[in-house]
Amino acid sequence: RDLDSSLVGSEMCIRDRGHTARGWSFIDMGDYVTAVTDFTAAIEIDAADAEAWQGRSLAHRRLGDLDKALSDISRAIMNDTGNGGYYNQRAIIQEKKEEYKLALGDYQRAIELAPSHPVIRGNYADLLVNLERYQDAIQTLAIGLEQSPAHPYLNHLMGRSHYRLREYQQAASFLATAVKQDSENVRYLADWGDAEQALENHDLGIKIWSKVIELQPYPYAFYSRAWSLRRIGRLEQALGDMNRAIEMGGDETPAAQYYERGMIHDELQHAEAAREDFVAAARIDPANYGSAYTNAAEAPFLGRWYVNQFIDGSRFEMDHVYNSDGTFVAVMNITTQGEVEHTEEPVSY
């Protein structure tokens, strides 16, 4: 999210007051150290200059000093209690300091002072989403979208809220709108791609992730495109994407990506390559991809039954590997909102 676009009024006013004006110019150039120097000079001349306190707060935040940033924006509020942007800026700092109750209070005060400002309302909703208060986020975003229906940030947040509630159709609709309004925003595109894949709209998912890759190729984008490619049977293309994802991810590659490539190898009947990827997944995340996969992959087996589908908003994976000794291991993963319930059971047949 664009945390700084919400500085209501004060950044947009005519800056013609010496050191304060210079400070903002250095902010615009990214020279935050020099900006601090000029804003400090402005404060020494006139301690009532709320904009100078606000500017120095922003410079300190950009330099990573949240305590100084918080102190300065609080002084700006003391000097000008009616500026919603100042409360919004303080809420942003409090959120970064994980002082969420204080941040919520300041966002609410900012909205009272600037009720029609979309970014302030969006910042508040974004924190509500991160705190898993999805219905509250939807409520405030509905007000914001009545005021600013063409605002992509608000549509994106509404889509994210519905997605977290597993209301994928509504999520996809709002996210598609956000992308229509800001067609090269990678975050909006990626979240839309996830929503369409949750609806098993794999052709559209592939198209969306291809656009993401065009704009910003990164491992998860290749993994996500491969995920849909495998599910419509385009295995060689899926394998190429997974190779790219794992190559780019290097030592940071998560277990799920090795497992996904293993499934592609398995469907292509690349037994040894599949075994290596299942073992890698088990080594990285034994809780979710552990001994059952490793043992099954290493044992002589006669066949395999694999199911992967959405049921009532959850992803259900079932993997039966039939061994030549008359046994099989039944492995089930049920994924709901990112949480995996893993069970495994040895069975004789």
CSV table of C-alpha atoms in Angstrom, one decimal:
chain,number,residue,atom,x,y,z
A,1,ARG,CA,0.0,0.0,0.0
A,2,ASP,CA,1.1,3.6,-0.6
A,3,LEU,CA,1.5,4.7,3.0
A,4,ASP,CA,2.6,8.3,2.2
A,5,SER,CA,0.0,9.3,-0.4
A,6,SER,CA,-2.4,9.9,2.6
A,7,LEU,CA,-0.7,13.0,3.9
A,8,VAL,CA,-3.8,15.1,3.4
A,9,GLY,CA,-3.4,18.7,2.4
A,10,SER,CA,-0.1,19.5,4.0
A,11,GLU,CA,2.1,18.1,1.2
A,12,MET,CA,-0.1,19.6,-1.4
A,13,CYS,CA,-0.1,23.2,-0.1
A,14,ILE,CA,2.1,25.9,-1.5
A,15,ARG,CA,5.4,25.5,0.3
A,16,ASP,CA,7.0,28.9,0.4
A,17,ARG,CA,8.4,29.1,3.9
A,18,GLY,CA,12.2,28.8,3.6
A,19,HIS,CA,13.5,25.8,5.4
A,20,THR,CA,10.2,24.0,5.4
A,21,ALA,CA,9.9,24.3,1.6
A,22,ARG,CA,13.5,23.1,1.2
A,23,GLY,CA,12.8,20.2,3.5
A,24,TRP,CA,9.9,19.0,1.3
A,25,SER,CA,12.1,19.4,-1.7
A,26,PHE,CA,14.7,17.1,-0.2
A,27,ILE,CA,11.9,14.6,0.7
A,28,ASP,CA,10.9,14.6,-2.9
A,29,MET,CA,14.5,13.9,-3.9
A,30,GLY,CA,14.9,11.1,-1.3
A,31,ASP,CA,17.6,13.0,0.6
A,32,TYR,CA,16.0,12.4,4.0
A,33,VAL,CA,19.1,13.3,6.1
A,34,THR,CA,19.3,16.8,4.6
A,35,ALA,CA,15.5,17.1,4.9
A,36,VAL,CA,15.8,16.5,8.6
A,37,THR,CA,18.4,19.3,8.8
A,38,ASP,CA,16.1,21.8,7.0
A,39,PHE,CA,13.0,20.9,9.0
A,40,THR,CA,14.9,21.2,12.2
A,41,ALA,CA,16.0,24.7,11.2
A,42,ALA,CA,12.4,25.6,10.4
A,43,ILE,CA,11.3,24.3,13.8
A,44,GLU,CA,14.0,26.3,15.6
A,45,ILE,CA,12.6,29.5,13.8
A,46,ASP,CA,9.0,28.6,14.5
A,47,ALA,CA,8.1,25.8,16.8
A,48,ALA,CA,4.4,26.2,15.9
A,49,ASP,CA,5.1,25.2,12.3
A,50,ALA,CA,3.1,21.9,12.2
A,51,GLU,CA,4.1,21.2,8.7
A,52,ALA,CA,7.8,21.2,9.6
A,53,TRP,CA,7.1,18.7,12.4
A,54,GLN,CA,5.1,16.6,10.0
A,55,GLY,CA,7.9,16.7,7.4
A,56,ARG,CA,10.6,15.8,9.9
A,57,SER,CA,8.5,12.9,11.1
A,58,LEU,CA,8.2,11.6,7.6
A,59,ALA,CA,11.9,12.0,7.0
A,60,HIS,CA,12.7,10.1,10.3
A,61,ARG,CA,10.3,7.3,9.3
A,62,ARG,CA,11.9,7.0,5.9
A,63,LEU,CA,15.3,6.7,7.7
A,64,GLY,CA,13.8,4.0,9.9
A,65,ASP,CA,13.7,5.9,13.2
A,66,LEU,CA,10.1,5.3,14.3
A,67,ASP,CA,10.5,6.7,17.8
A,68,LYS,CA,11.6,10.1,16.5
A,69,ALA,CA,9.0,9.9,13.8
A,70,LEU,CA,6.3,9.3,16.3
A,71,SER,CA,7.5,12.1,18.6
A,72,ASP,CA,7.5,14.6,15.7
A,73,ILE,CA,4.1,13.8,14.3
A,74,SER,CA,2.6,14.0,17.8
A,75,ARG,CA,4.0,17.5,18.1
A,76,ALA,CA,2.4,18.3,14.7
A,77,ILE,CA,-0.9,17.2,16.0
A,78,MET,CA,-0.5,19.3,19.1
A,79,ASN,CA,0.0,22.3,16.8
A,80,ASP,CA,-2.9,21.4,14.5
A,81,THR,CA,-5.5,19.1,16.0
A,82,GLY,CA,-7.8,19.4,13.0
A,83,ASN,CA,-5.6,17.8,10.3
A,84,GLY,CA,-6.7,14.3,9.4
A,85,GLY,CA,-3.5,13.6,7.6
A,86,TYR,CA,-1.5,14.0,10.7
A,87,TYR,CA,-3.5,11.5,12.6
A,88,ASN,CA,-3.2,9.1,9.6
A,89,GLN,CA,0.5,9.5,9.6
A,90,ARG,CA,0.8,8.8,13.3
A,91,ALA,CA,-1.4,5.7,12.8
A,92,ILE,CA,1.0,4.5,10.1
A,93,ILE,CA,3.9,4.7,12.5
A,94,GLN,CA,2.0,3.1,15.3
A,95,GLU,CA,1.0,0.3,13.0
A,96,LYS,CA,4.7,-0.2,12.1
A,97,LYS,CA,5.5,-0.4,15.8
A,98,GLU,CA,2.7,-3.0,16.2
A,99,GLU,CA,0.8,-0.7,18.5
A,100,TYR,CA,-2.5,-1.7,16.8
A,101,LYS,CA,-5.0,-0.3,19.3
A,102,LEU,CA,-3.5,3.1,19.1
A,103,ALA,CA,-3.3,2.9,15.4
A,104,LEU,CA,-6.9,2.0,15.0
A,105,GLY,CA,-7.9,5.0,17.2
A,106,ASP,CA,-5.8,7.4,15.1
A,107,TYR,CA,-7.2,6.1,11.9
A,108,GLN,CA,-10.7,6.5,13.2
A,109,ARG,CA,-10.0,10.1,14.2
A,110,ALA,CA,-8.4,10.8,10.8
A,111,ILE,CA,-11.6,9.5,9.1
A,112,GLU,CA,-13.7,11.7,11.3
A,113,LEU,CA,-11.7,14.7,10.2
A,114,ALA,CA,-11.4,13.6,6.5
A,115,PRO,CA,-14.3,11.3,5.9
A,116,SER,CA,-14.1,11.4,2.1
A,117,HIS,CA,-10.4,10.7,1.8
A,118,PRO,CA,-10.0,7.3,0.2
A,119,VAL,CA,-6.5,6.5,1.2
A,120,ILE,CA,-7.0,7.2,4.9
A,121,ARG,CA,-10.1,4.9,4.9
A,122,GLY,CA,-8.1,2.3,2.9
A,123,ASN,CA,-5.2,2.4,5.4
A,124,TYR,CA,-7.7,1.8,8.2
A,125,ALA,CA,-9.3,-1.1,6.3
A,126,ASP,CA,-5.9,-2.6,5.5
A,127,LEU,CA,-5.1,-2.7,9.2
A,128,LEU,CA,-8.5,-4.3,9.9
A,129,VAL,CA,-7.8,-7.0,7.3
A,130,ASN,CA,-4.4,-7.7,8.8
A,131,LEU,CA,-6.1,-8.0,12.2
A,132,GLU,CA,-8.6,-10.5,10.6
A,133,ARG,CA,-11.5,-8.2,11.2
A,134,TYR,CA,-12.8,-8.7,7.7
A,135,GLN,CA,-16.4,-7.7,8.2
A,136,ASP,CA,-15.4,-4.4,9.8
A,137,ALA,CA,-13.1,-3.8,6.8
A,138,ILE,CA,-15.9,-4.6,4.4
A,139,GLN,CA,-18.2,-2.2,6.2
A,140,THR,CA,-15.8,0.8,6.1
A,141,LEU,CA,-14.7,0.0,2.5
A,142,ALA,CA,-18.3,0.0,1.4
A,143,ILE,CA,-18.6,3.6,2.6
A,144,GLY,CA,-15.3,4.5,0.8
A,145,LEU,CA,-16.5,2.9,-2.5
A,146,GLU,CA,-19.7,4.8,-2.4
A,147,GLN,CA,-17.6,8.0,-2.2
A,148,SER,CA,-14.9,6.9,-4.6
A,149,PRO,CA,-16.0,3.9,-6.7
A,150,ALA,CA,-13.1,4.2,-9.1
A,151,HIS,CA,-10.4,4.0,-6.5
A,152,PRO,CA,-8.3,0.8,-7.1
A,153,TYR,CA,-6.8,0.7,-3.6
A,154,LEU,CA,-10.3,0.4,-2.0
A,155,ASN,CA,-11.4,-2.2,-4.6
A,156,HIS,CA,-8.3,-4.2,-3.9
A,157,LEU,CA,-8.8,-4.2,-0.2
A,158,MET,CA,-12.5,-5.2,-0.6
A,159,GLY,CA,-11.4,-8.1,-2.8
A,160,ARG,CA,-8.8,-9.2,-0.2
A,161,SER,CA,-11.4,-9.1,2.6
A,162,HIS,CA,-13.8,-11.3,0.7
A,163,TYR,CA,-10.9,-13.6,-0.3
A,164,ARG,CA,-10.0,-14.1,3.4
A,165,LEU,CA,-13.6,-15.0,4.1
A,166,ARG,CA,-13.4,-17.5,1.3
A,167,GLU,CA,-16.0,-15.6,-0.7
A,168,TYR,CA,-14.0,-16.1,-3.9
A,169,GLN,CA,-16.6,-14.9,-6.4
A,170,GLN,CA,-17.0,-11.6,-4.7
A,171,ALA,CA,-13.2,-11.4,-4.2
A,172,ALA,CA,-12.5,-12.0,-7.9
A,173,SER,CA,-15.0,-9.3,-8.9
A,174,PHE,CA,-13.5,-6.6,-6.8
A,175,LEU,CA,-10.0,-7.6,-7.7
A,176,ALA,CA,-10.8,-7.5,-11.4
A,177,THR,CA,-12.1,-4.0,-10.9
A,178,ALA,CA,-9.0,-2.9,-9.1
A,179,VAL,CA,-6.8,-4.3,-12.0
A,180,LYS,CA,-9.0,-2.6,-14.6
A,181,GLN,CA,-8.4,0.7,-12.7
A,182,ASP,CA,-4.6,0.1,-12.3
A,183,SER,CA,-3.6,-2.5,-14.8
A,184,GLU,CA,0.1,-2.8,-14.0
A,185,ASN,CA,-0.1,-3.1,-10.3
A,186,VAL,CA,1.5,-6.5,-9.6
A,187,ARG,CA,0.0,-6.9,-6.1
A,188,TYR,CA,-3.5,-6.4,-7.5
A,189,LEU,CA,-2.9,-8.8,-10.4
A,190,ALA,CA,-1.4,-11.5,-8.1
A,191,ASP,CA,-4.3,-11.3,-5.7
A,192,TRP,CA,-6.8,-11.5,-8.6
A,193,GLY,CA,-4.9,-14.5,-9.9
A,194,ASP,CA,-5.2,-16.3,-6.6
A,195,ALA,CA,-8.9,-15.6,-6.5
A,196,GLU,CA,-9.5,-16.9,-10.0
A,197,GLN,CA,-7.5,-20.1,-9.2
A,198,ALA,CA,-9.6,-20.6,-6.0
A,199,LEU,CA,-12.6,-20.7,-8.4
A,200,GLU,CA,-10.7,-23.1,-10.6
A,201,ASN,CA,-10.7,-20.7,-13.5
A,202,HIS,CA,-7.3,-21.9,-14.6
A,203,ASP,CA,-7.2,-20.5,-18.1
A,204,LEU,CA,-7.8,-17.0,-16.7
A,205,GLY,CA,-5.4,-17.7,-13.9
A,206,ILE,CA,-2.7,-18.5,-16.4
A,207,LYS,CA,-3.4,-15.3,-18.3
A,208,ILE,CA,-3.2,-13.2,-15.1
A,209,TRP,CA,0.0,-14.8,-13.9
A,210,SER,CA,1.6,-14.4,-17.3
A,211,LYS,CA,1.0,-10.7,-17.0
A,212,VAL,CA,2.5,-10.7,-13.5
A,213,ILE,CA,5.6,-12.5,-14.9
A,214,GLU,CA,5.8,-9.9,-17.7
A,215,LEU,CA,5.8,-7.1,-15.2
A,216,GLN,CA,7.8,-8.6,-12.3
A,217,PRO,CA,9.1,-12.2,-12.7
A,218,TYR,CA,9.5,-13.7,-9.2
A,219,PRO,CA,9.3,-17.3,-8.0
A,220,TYR,CA,5.8,-17.4,-6.6
A,221,ALA,CA,4.4,-16.1,-10.0
A,222,PHE,CA,6.0,-19.0,-11.9
A,223,TYR,CA,4.8,-21.4,-9.2
A,224,SER,CA,1.3,-20.1,-9.4
A,225,ARG,CA,1.2,-20.3,-13.2
A,226,ALA,CA,2.5,-23.8,-13.1
A,227,TRP,CA,-0.1,-24.7,-10.5
A,228,SER,CA,-2.9,-23.9,-13.1
A,229,LEU,CA,-1.0,-25.4,-16.0
A,230,ARG,CA,-0.7,-28.8,-14.3
A,231,ARG,CA,-4.4,-28.8,-13.5
A,232,ILE,CA,-5.4,-28.4,-17.2
A,233,GLY,CA,-2.8,-31.0,-18.3
A,234,ARG,CA,-0.1,-28.7,-19.7
A,235,LEU,CA,2.6,-30.6,-17.9
A,236,GLU,CA,5.7,-29.7,-19.8
A,237,GLN,CA,4.9,-26.0,-19.6
A,238,ALA,CA,4.2,-26.4,-15.9
A,239,LEU,CA,7.5,-28.2,-15.4
A,240,GLY,CA,9.3,-25.3,-17.1
A,241,ASP,CA,7.7,-22.8,-14.8
A,242,MET,CA,8.5,-24.8,-11.7
A,243,ASN,CA,12.1,-25.2,-12.7
A,244,ARG,CA,12.3,-21.5,-13.1
A,245,ALA,CA,10.6,-20.9,-9.7
A,246,ILE,CA,12.9,-23.2,-7.9
A,247,GLU,CA,16.0,-21.9,-9.7
A,248,MET,CA,15.1,-18.3,-8.8
A,249,GLY,CA,14.2,-19.2,-5.2
A,250,GLY,CA,17.4,-21.1,-4.5
A,251,ASP,CA,17.9,-22.0,-0.8
A,252,GLU,CA,14.7,-20.0,0.0
A,253,THR,CA,12.4,-22.3,-2.1
A,254,PRO,CA,9.5,-23.5,0.1
A,255,ALA,CA,8.5,-27.1,0.4
A,256,ALA,CA,5.3,-26.6,-1.5
A,257,GLN,CA,7.1,-25.7,-4.6
A,258,TYR,CA,9.3,-28.9,-4.5
A,259,TYR,CA,6.1,-30.9,-3.9
A,260,GLU,CA,4.3,-29.3,-6.8
A,261,ARG,CA,7.2,-30.0,-9.1
A,262,GLY,CA,7.3,-33.6,-7.8
A,263,MET,CA,3.6,-34.0,-8.7
A,264,ILE,CA,4.4,-32.8,-12.2
A,265,HIS,CA,7.3,-35.2,-12.5
A,266,ASP,CA,5.0,-38.0,-11.2
A,267,GLU,CA,2.3,-37.3,-13.8
A,268,LEU,CA,5.0,-37.2,-16.5
A,269,GLN,CA,6.2,-40.6,-15.1
A,270,HIS,CA,9.6,-39.2,-14.1
A,271,ALA,CA,9.9,-41.5,-11.1
A,272,GLU,CA,13.4,-40.6,-9.9
A,273,ALA,CA,12.9,-36.9,-10.3
A,274,ALA,CA,9.6,-37.1,-8.5
A,275,ARG,CA,11.2,-39.0,-5.6
A,276,GLU,CA,14.0,-36.3,-5.3
A,277,ASP,CA,11.4,-33.5,-5.1
A,278,PHE,CA,9.2,-35.3,-2.6
A,279,VAL,CA,12.3,-35.9,-0.4
A,280,ALA,CA,13.3,-32.2,-0.7
A,281,ALA,CA,9.8,-31.1,0.4
A,282,ALA,CA,9.9,-33.5,3.3
A,283,ARG,CA,13.3,-32.3,4.4
A,284,ILE,CA,12.2,-28.6,4.3
A,285,ASP,CA,8.8,-29.1,6.0
A,286,PRO,CA,8.5,-32.5,7.6
A,287,ALA,CA,5.2,-31.5,9.4
A,288,ASN,CA,3.3,-31.1,6.1
A,289,TYR,CA,5.4,-33.1,3.6
A,290,GLY,CA,7.1,-35.5,5.9
A,291,SER,CA,7.8,-39.2,6.4
A,292,ALA,CA,4.8,-40.6,4.6
A,293,TYR,CA,5.9,-38.9,1.3
A,294,THR,CA,9.5,-39.8,1.8
A,295,ASN,CA,8.8,-43.5,2.6
A,296,ALA,CA,6.3,-43.9,-0.1
A,297,ALA,CA,8.6,-42.3,-2.7
A,298,GLU,CA,11.5,-44.6,-1.7
A,299,ALA,CA,9.5,-47.8,-1.5
A,300,PRO,CA,8.8,-50.0,-4.5
A,301,PHE,CA,5.2,-49.3,-5.5
A,302,LEU,CA,2.6,-50.6,-7.9
A,303,GLY,CA,0.5,-47.5,-8.5
A,304,ARG,CA,-0.8,-44.3,-7.1
A,305,TRP,CA,-4.2,-42.6,-6.6
A,306,TYR,CA,-4.0,-38.8,-6.2
A,307,VAL,CA,-6.9,-36.3,-5.6
A,308,ASN,CA,-6.5,-32.5,-5.5
A,309,GLN,CA,-9.7,-30.4,-5.5
A,310,PHE,CA,-11.6,-27.6,-3.7
A,311,ILE,CA,-14.4,-28.7,-1.4
A,312,ASP,CA,-16.5,-26.1,0.4
A,313,GLY,CA,-13.7,-23.5,0.1
A,314,SER,CA,-10.9,-25.8,1.3
A,315,ARG,CA,-8.3,-27.5,-0.8
A,316,PHE,CA,-8.4,-31.3,-0.3
A,317,GLU,CA,-5.4,-33.4,-1.3
A,318,MET,CA,-5.4,-37.2,-0.9
A,319,ASP,CA,-2.4,-39.3,-2.0
A,320,HIS,CA,-2.5,-43.1,-1.9
A,321,VAL,CA,0.7,-45.0,-2.9
A,322,TYR,CA,0.2,-48.7,-3.3
A,323,ASN,CA,3.3,-50.7,-2.3
A,324,SER,CA,4.2,-54.2,-3.6
A,325,ASP,CA,4.2,-55.6,0.0
A,326,GLY,CA,0.4,-55.2,0.2
A,327,THR,CA,0.3,-51.9,2.0
A,328,PHE,CA,-0.4,-48.3,1.1
A,329,VAL,CA,0.0,-45.0,3.0
A,330,ALA,CA,-3.0,-42.8,2.9
A,331,VAL,CA,-2.0,-39.1,3.2
A,332,MET,CA,-4.5,-36.3,3.4
A,333,ASN,CA,-3.9,-32.5,3.5
A,334,ILE,CA,-6.9,-30.2,4.0
A,335,THR,CA,-5.9,-26.5,3.5
A,336,THR,CA,-8.2,-23.8,4.8
A,337,GLN,CA,-7.1,-20.1,4.8
A,338,GLY,CA,-3.5,-21.2,4.6
A,339,GLU,CA,-3.7,-23.6,7.5
A,340,VAL,CA,-2.9,-27.2,6.7
A,341,GLU,CA,-4.4,-30.2,8.5
A,342,HIS,CA,-2.2,-33.1,7.8
A,343,THR,CA,-3.1,-36.8,8.4
A,344,GLU,CA,-1.6,-40.0,7.3
A,345,GLU,CA,-2.5,-43.6,7.9
A,346,PRO,CA,-0.8,-46.9,6.9
A,347,VAL,CA,-3.4,-49.4,5.4
A,348,SER,CA,-3.2,-53.0,4.2
A,349,TYR,CA,-5.0,-54.0,1.0
